Structures are given as C-alpha cells and as structure tokens.
Amino acid sequence: MTATPDTQNSAIQSPRAADDAMELPASTVPLTELPIVQVHVYVDLVCPWCYIGKRRLDDAIRQFEDEGGTVEVSYLPFQLDPDAPDEPRDLMPTLEVKFGGAEKAAAAMTHICQIAATEDLEYDFDGAIAVNTMRAHRLLFAAGKQGPDVQAALVDALMDAHLCRGQDISDTDVLTELAKAAGLMLDVPAYLDGGANEDVVRQLEDEARQAGVSSVPTYVFAGRWGVSGAQEADTLVTVMRQVALNLGDVQPSGGGGCCGGGCGCG
C-alpha cells in the first residue's frame, strides 16, 4: 500500500546546504540496527529531471543498503500542469512556445539530454508527446497498493515510454501494456474508464502543495525532511545516513528539477 507523509499538519522542513549535510559525527551504531528510512518521492511522469532523479535515487539506495541500511520508497503524484488538455500533442512545439523559439528550446533539451546520458538514459524530445498525466498517476497509485516493487517498475516503464520511446502515456492500450510489463495485477481499461482514485490523486497533490512542495522531484525523508531536485546519488546517501542516525535537519542544495516552467515536461 502506498504510504503518504503527514502533510496536513506541518510543512516539510527545507535543507541548509550540501556542505552541512556532509559533516557527520562519528557513530558506532551500525545501520543494520537503525530504523528503516522511508522516502516519499513526488514526481510528474513526464518530467525529465524525475527520471534522472530516479536513476540517482536507485543508485543511492544500492549504496545505502550495501552499508546495511534499509529504505522503503513510495512515489506520489505532483502534476506540474494539471490543466493540460486531454488531447495528446507533439511536445516540441509546446516547448518552443515556453522557451521563446525553436533554437532556445532545442538548446535546453540538448542540455537535459546530455545530463540524462550520464545516467544511461537516451531521451527523444523530438518524438515525445505532451499529455495530461492524471490517468498515468492514477495507475501509479494503484501500483502502490500492490507493492513498492511493482510501483517502482511502473515508474520506470512510464517515464521510459514518454521520454525515450515517444509513447502516449494517457492512452489506455499503452498503459495496459506498461502495467502488465511492471507486474500490476489489474483490469486497467475498467479501472481507468471508471475514474477510480482520481479524487485521491488530486487530494495528494493538494496536500503536497499545502506542505510546501513546489517542484519535482521532491524527496521527503521520514515524513519530515524535504530535498528538492535531482540530487546526485552521493548526496542522497548522505541524507539517508543522517535520517537513519536521527541527526536533525538535512538540506542539500537544490539539484535540477521542474516547477512547471518549460524544462521538457510540456
């Protein structure tokens, strides 16, 4: 079941600086004896920084678990453009309007593609389709009910489909195929056509905004500490250690991320 942070009563605390996060006091307590670190990741499934961020988070988790720590991750919805039209359309013309011309849009996307390539991701913005992500987020919520492994697999599948393979992740047939590949046991067409959990997704997004989430990816550790942007894996490992050791506020400097202003999200 997808867990949600307690966002109704308190705002998410923000970080101080990456240098502060690196200064860890000595501890003789092995990570194997410390609590599980829960991480809630707010994403939009068309955000190129979110896919980069997931790759880095996966790397950080592997490092942390190699040290003996334990992490539980759930993915939560945060639509950058909840009012995006339902009708799919080519992405690049939308980006050209946002960036003020084809040349500026192409330069920005080239920059993001170069960063993505360092994480073994091959983005194709020329073939990408701009869509409303509500249906995909509803499906991701259902995957979270089945378990974190299925949900994580579906995140990868959805982002790969949109950013790398030019698929329409609002289309029922596409979503059915991706859900099956991720191991989601669900009658996807019936679920999507019935409108299930749309109100839940909107409520989660509203609670996130009330708590101070304004961009993606945003990582919330232990329901309390918020870290925004596609942080490097080493930074995320440091945060995990701090949270596990209950050292207090953690605030690395911001990495790349999207706040609805033309970063390739459409």
Short mmCIF file of C-alpha atoms in Angstrom, two decimals:
data_model
loop_
_atom_site.label_atom_id
_atom_site.label_comp_id
_atom_site.label_asym_id
_atom_site.label_seq_id
_atom_site.Cartn_x
_atom_site.Cartn_y
_atom_site.Cartn_z
CA MET A 1 0.00 0.00 0.00
CA THR A 2 1.29 3.43 -0.88
CA ALA A 3 2.16 5.36 2.25
CA THR A 4 1.77 9.11 2.42
CA PRO A 5 3.66 11.61 4.53
CA ASP A 6 1.87 13.59 7.20
CA THR A 7 1.40 16.77 5.18
CA GLN A 8 -1.80 18.05 6.70
CA ASN A 9 -0.46 19.43 9.96
CA SER A 10 3.08 20.59 9.26
CA ALA A 11 5.15 21.91 6.41
CA ILE A 12 8.08 19.92 5.13
CA GLN A 13 11.33 21.25 6.52
CA SER A 14 13.83 22.56 4.00
CA PRO A 15 17.58 21.82 3.82
CA ARG A 16 20.53 24.01 4.85
CA ALA A 17 23.40 23.29 2.50
CA ALA A 18 25.13 20.33 0.91
CA ASP A 19 28.31 21.02 2.89
CA ASP A 20 26.37 20.85 6.17
CA ALA A 21 24.91 17.52 5.14
CA MET A 22 28.37 16.04 4.63
CA GLU A 23 29.57 16.70 8.20
CA LEU A 24 28.55 13.56 10.07
CA PRO A 25 29.55 12.99 13.67
CA ALA A 26 31.19 9.68 14.43
CA SER A 27 28.78 6.87 15.27
CA THR A 28 29.42 3.32 16.45
CA VAL A 29 25.83 2.26 15.70
CA PRO A 30 25.66 0.06 12.57
CA LEU A 31 22.96 0.96 10.06
CA THR A 32 21.54 -2.53 10.40
CA GLU A 33 20.37 -1.62 13.93
CA LEU A 34 18.71 1.65 12.89
CA PRO A 35 15.13 2.27 11.71
CA ILE A 36 14.03 1.87 8.12
CA VAL A 37 14.32 5.12 6.15
CA GLN A 38 11.03 5.92 4.45
CA VAL A 39 11.25 8.07 1.33
CA HIS A 40 8.25 9.59 -0.42
CA VAL A 41 9.10 10.87 -3.88
CA TYR A 42 6.85 13.44 -5.55
CA VAL A 43 7.08 13.11 -9.32
CA ASP A 44 5.40 14.03 -12.54
CA LEU A 45 5.73 11.23 -15.02
CA VAL A 46 6.62 13.47 -17.97
CA CYS A 47 9.40 15.30 -16.11
CA PRO A 48 12.88 14.55 -17.49
CA TRP A 49 14.51 15.51 -14.19
CA CYS A 50 12.33 12.98 -12.36
CA TYR A 51 13.68 10.11 -14.44
CA ILE A 52 17.24 11.31 -13.88
CA GLY A 53 16.41 11.65 -10.19
CA LYS A 54 15.03 8.11 -10.02
CA ARG A 55 18.20 6.68 -11.50
CA ARG A 56 20.25 8.55 -8.91
CA LEU A 57 17.93 7.51 -6.10
CA ASP A 58 18.19 3.87 -7.17
CA ASP A 59 21.98 4.18 -7.08
CA ALA A 60 21.83 5.81 -3.63
CA ILE A 61 19.60 3.03 -2.31
CA ARG A 62 22.03 0.37 -3.53
CA GLN A 63 24.91 2.15 -1.80
CA PHE A 64 22.94 2.63 1.43
CA GLU A 65 21.78 -0.99 1.51
CA ASP A 66 25.35 -2.16 0.87
CA GLU A 67 26.21 -0.33 4.12
CA GLY A 68 23.47 -2.24 5.94
CA GLY A 69 20.70 0.34 5.80
CA THR A 70 17.10 -0.26 4.74
CA VAL A 71 14.96 2.05 2.61
CA GLU A 72 11.27 1.99 1.69
CA VAL A 73 10.25 4.17 -1.25
CA SER A 74 6.84 5.23 -2.48
CA TYR A 75 6.03 7.53 -5.40
CA LEU A 76 3.39 10.22 -5.04
CA PRO A 77 1.71 12.43 -7.65
CA PHE A 78 2.56 16.04 -8.38
CA GLN A 79 1.23 17.24 -11.73
CA LEU A 80 3.12 20.27 -12.99
CA ASP A 81 0.27 21.10 -15.36
CA PRO A 82 -2.94 19.56 -14.00
CA ASP A 83 -4.97 21.56 -16.53
CA ALA A 84 -3.10 20.18 -19.55
CA PRO A 85 -5.51 19.18 -22.31
CA ASP A 86 -6.53 15.55 -22.55
CA GLU A 87 -5.79 15.50 -26.27
CA PRO A 88 -2.19 14.37 -26.90
CA ARG A 89 0.03 16.64 -28.99
CA ASP A 90 3.64 16.92 -30.12
CA LEU A 91 5.85 18.13 -27.30
CA MET A 92 8.43 20.27 -29.10
CA PRO A 93 6.02 22.96 -30.39
CA THR A 94 4.81 23.39 -26.81
CA LEU A 95 8.39 23.77 -25.58
CA GLU A 96 9.21 26.25 -28.33
CA VAL A 97 6.42 28.50 -27.08
CA LYS A 98 7.63 28.19 -23.48
CA PHE A 99 11.28 28.88 -24.33
CA GLY A 100 10.62 31.63 -26.84
CA GLY A 101 11.68 29.89 -30.01
CA ALA A 102 12.88 26.65 -31.56
CA GLU A 103 16.58 27.41 -31.06
CA LYS A 104 16.26 28.08 -27.33
CA ALA A 105 14.06 25.03 -26.82
CA ALA A 106 16.50 22.81 -28.70
CA ALA A 107 19.44 24.11 -26.66
CA ALA A 108 17.64 23.46 -23.37
CA MET A 109 16.64 19.95 -24.39
CA THR A 110 20.16 19.18 -25.59
CA HIS A 111 21.47 20.16 -22.16
CA ILE A 112 18.99 17.86 -20.41
CA CYS A 113 19.78 15.03 -22.83
CA GLN A 114 23.48 15.34 -22.02
CA ILE A 115 22.78 15.03 -18.29
CA ALA A 116 20.38 12.12 -18.89
CA ALA A 117 23.08 10.33 -20.87
CA THR A 118 25.29 10.26 -17.77
CA GLU A 119 22.57 8.08 -16.20
CA ASP A 120 22.35 5.82 -19.29
CA LEU A 121 19.10 7.44 -20.41
CA GLU A 122 18.50 8.33 -24.06
CA TYR A 123 15.81 10.99 -24.26
CA ASP A 124 13.95 11.70 -27.50
CA PHE A 125 12.17 15.02 -27.18
CA ASP A 126 11.53 15.22 -30.93
CA GLY A 127 9.35 12.13 -30.67
CA ALA A 128 7.80 12.91 -27.28
CA ILE A 129 4.08 13.51 -26.84
CA ALA A 130 2.67 16.10 -24.44
CA VAL A 131 -0.19 14.65 -22.40
CA ASN A 132 -2.21 15.14 -19.25
CA THR A 133 -0.72 12.74 -16.70
CA MET A 134 -3.76 12.17 -14.47
CA ARG A 135 -4.54 8.71 -15.88
CA ALA A 136 -0.91 7.64 -15.52
CA HIS A 137 -0.81 8.92 -11.93
CA ARG A 138 -4.00 7.03 -11.10
CA LEU A 139 -2.40 3.87 -12.44
CA LEU A 140 0.75 4.53 -10.42
CA PHE A 141 -1.35 4.94 -7.28
CA ALA A 142 -2.95 1.55 -7.93
CA ALA A 143 0.51 0.05 -8.38
CA GLY A 144 1.50 1.41 -4.98
CA LYS A 145 -1.36 -0.54 -3.45
CA GLN A 146 0.12 -3.73 -4.84
CA GLY A 147 3.61 -3.03 -3.52
CA PRO A 148 6.73 -0.86 -3.82
CA ASP A 149 8.49 -3.11 -6.34
CA VAL A 150 5.58 -3.00 -8.77
CA GLN A 151 5.21 0.74 -8.30
CA ALA A 152 8.92 1.38 -8.91
CA ALA A 153 8.83 -0.80 -12.03
CA LEU A 154 5.84 1.14 -13.34
CA VAL A 155 7.56 4.49 -12.71
CA ASP A 156 10.45 3.31 -14.87
CA ALA A 157 8.11 2.00 -17.55
CA LEU A 158 6.03 5.17 -17.73
CA MET A 159 8.98 7.54 -17.85
CA ASP A 160 10.81 5.42 -20.40
CA ALA A 161 7.70 5.26 -22.57
CA HIS A 162 7.22 9.03 -22.54
CA LEU A 163 10.78 10.35 -22.58
CA CYS A 164 12.62 7.70 -24.60
CA ARG A 165 10.07 5.93 -26.80
CA GLY A 166 7.55 8.61 -27.76
CA GLN A 167 4.52 6.77 -26.40
CA ASP A 168 1.28 8.37 -25.24
CA ILE A 169 1.09 7.58 -21.52
CA SER A 170 -2.52 8.73 -21.36
CA ASP A 171 -3.62 6.06 -23.83
CA THR A 172 -5.44 3.06 -22.38
CA ASP A 173 -3.71 0.48 -24.58
CA VAL A 174 -0.27 1.90 -23.78
CA LEU A 175 -1.00 2.00 -20.06
CA THR A 176 -2.35 -1.55 -20.14
CA GLU A 177 0.85 -2.80 -21.78
CA LEU A 178 3.10 -0.93 -19.36
CA ALA A 179 1.13 -2.11 -16.33
CA LYS A 180 1.37 -5.73 -17.45
CA ALA A 181 5.13 -5.41 -18.00
CA ALA A 182 5.53 -3.95 -14.50
CA GLY A 183 3.61 -6.85 -12.95
CA LEU A 184 0.49 -4.91 -11.98
CA MET A 185 -2.47 -7.24 -11.49
CA LEU A 186 -5.36 -5.02 -12.56
CA ASP A 187 -8.06 -4.72 -15.20
CA VAL A 188 -6.52 -1.49 -16.46
CA PRO A 189 -9.20 -0.45 -19.01
CA ALA A 190 -12.00 -0.88 -16.47
CA TYR A 191 -10.01 0.92 -13.78
CA LEU A 192 -9.16 3.89 -16.00
CA ASP A 193 -12.61 4.21 -17.56
CA GLY A 194 -14.25 4.13 -14.14
CA GLY A 195 -12.37 7.17 -12.86
CA ALA A 196 -11.19 5.35 -9.73
CA ASN A 197 -8.85 7.25 -7.39
CA GLU A 198 -8.83 10.50 -9.36
CA ASP A 199 -10.10 12.28 -6.25
CA VAL A 200 -7.37 10.61 -4.17
CA VAL A 201 -4.64 11.74 -6.58
CA ARG A 202 -5.94 15.31 -6.52
CA GLN A 203 -6.07 15.25 -2.72
CA LEU A 204 -2.48 14.02 -2.51
CA GLU A 205 -1.38 16.81 -4.83
CA ASP A 206 -3.27 19.42 -2.81
CA GLU A 207 -1.73 18.18 0.44
CA ALA A 208 1.73 18.29 -1.11
CA ARG A 209 1.31 21.90 -2.20
CA GLN A 210 -0.02 22.86 1.23
CA ALA A 211 3.07 21.26 2.78
CA GLY A 212 5.40 23.30 0.59
CA VAL A 213 6.17 21.01 -2.34
CA SER A 214 6.50 23.20 -5.44
CA SER A 215 8.73 21.26 -7.83
CA VAL A 216 9.69 17.76 -8.86
CA PRO A 217 11.38 15.59 -7.99
CA THR A 218 10.95 16.28 -4.28
CA TYR A 219 12.08 13.65 -1.79
CA VAL A 220 10.51 13.60 1.68
CA PHE A 221 12.51 11.57 4.19
CA ALA A 222 10.77 10.13 7.26
CA GLY A 223 7.71 12.29 6.52
CA ARG A 224 9.62 15.37 7.60
CA TRP A 225 12.73 16.40 5.68
CA GLY A 226 12.29 17.66 2.14
CA VAL A 227 15.02 17.60 -0.50
CA SER A 228 14.23 19.02 -3.93
CA GLY A 229 15.81 18.48 -7.31
CA ALA A 230 17.56 15.56 -9.00
CA GLN A 231 20.31 15.30 -6.40
CA GLU A 232 23.45 13.27 -7.00
CA ALA A 233 23.44 9.78 -5.52
CA ASP A 234 26.18 10.64 -3.02
CA THR A 235 24.07 13.48 -1.62
CA LEU A 236 21.04 11.24 -1.25
CA VAL A 237 23.11 8.58 0.53
CA THR A 238 24.32 11.23 2.96
CA VAL A 239 20.75 12.29 3.68
CA MET A 240 19.73 8.67 4.26
CA ARG A 241 22.55 8.23 6.75
CA GLN A 242 21.56 11.39 8.59
CA VAL A 243 17.92 10.42 8.78
CA ALA A 244 18.82 6.91 9.94
CA LEU A 245 21.03 8.34 12.66
CA ASN A 246 18.39 10.92 13.57
CA LEU A 247 20.89 13.77 13.28
CA GLY A 248 18.38 16.53 12.64
CA ASP A 249 17.67 18.81 9.73
CA VAL A 250 19.15 17.87 6.35
CA GLN A 251 19.31 20.32 3.49
CA PRO A 252 21.43 19.80 0.42
CA SER A 253 21.49 22.50 -2.21
CA GLY A 254 18.97 22.15 -4.99
CA GLY A 255 19.61 19.95 -7.99
CA GLY A 256 17.91 20.05 -11.36
CA GLY A 257 14.15 19.93 -11.22
CA CYS A 258 10.90 21.12 -12.72
CA CYS A 259 8.43 23.66 -11.37
CA GLY A 260 6.22 23.92 -14.42
CA GLY A 261 8.45 26.27 -16.40
CA GLY A 262 9.50 24.58 -19.64
CA CYS A 263 12.11 22.02 -18.74
CA GLY A 264 10.87 19.39 -21.12
CA CYS A 265 7.69 18.47 -19.28
CA GLY A 266 5.41 20.13 -21.79
#
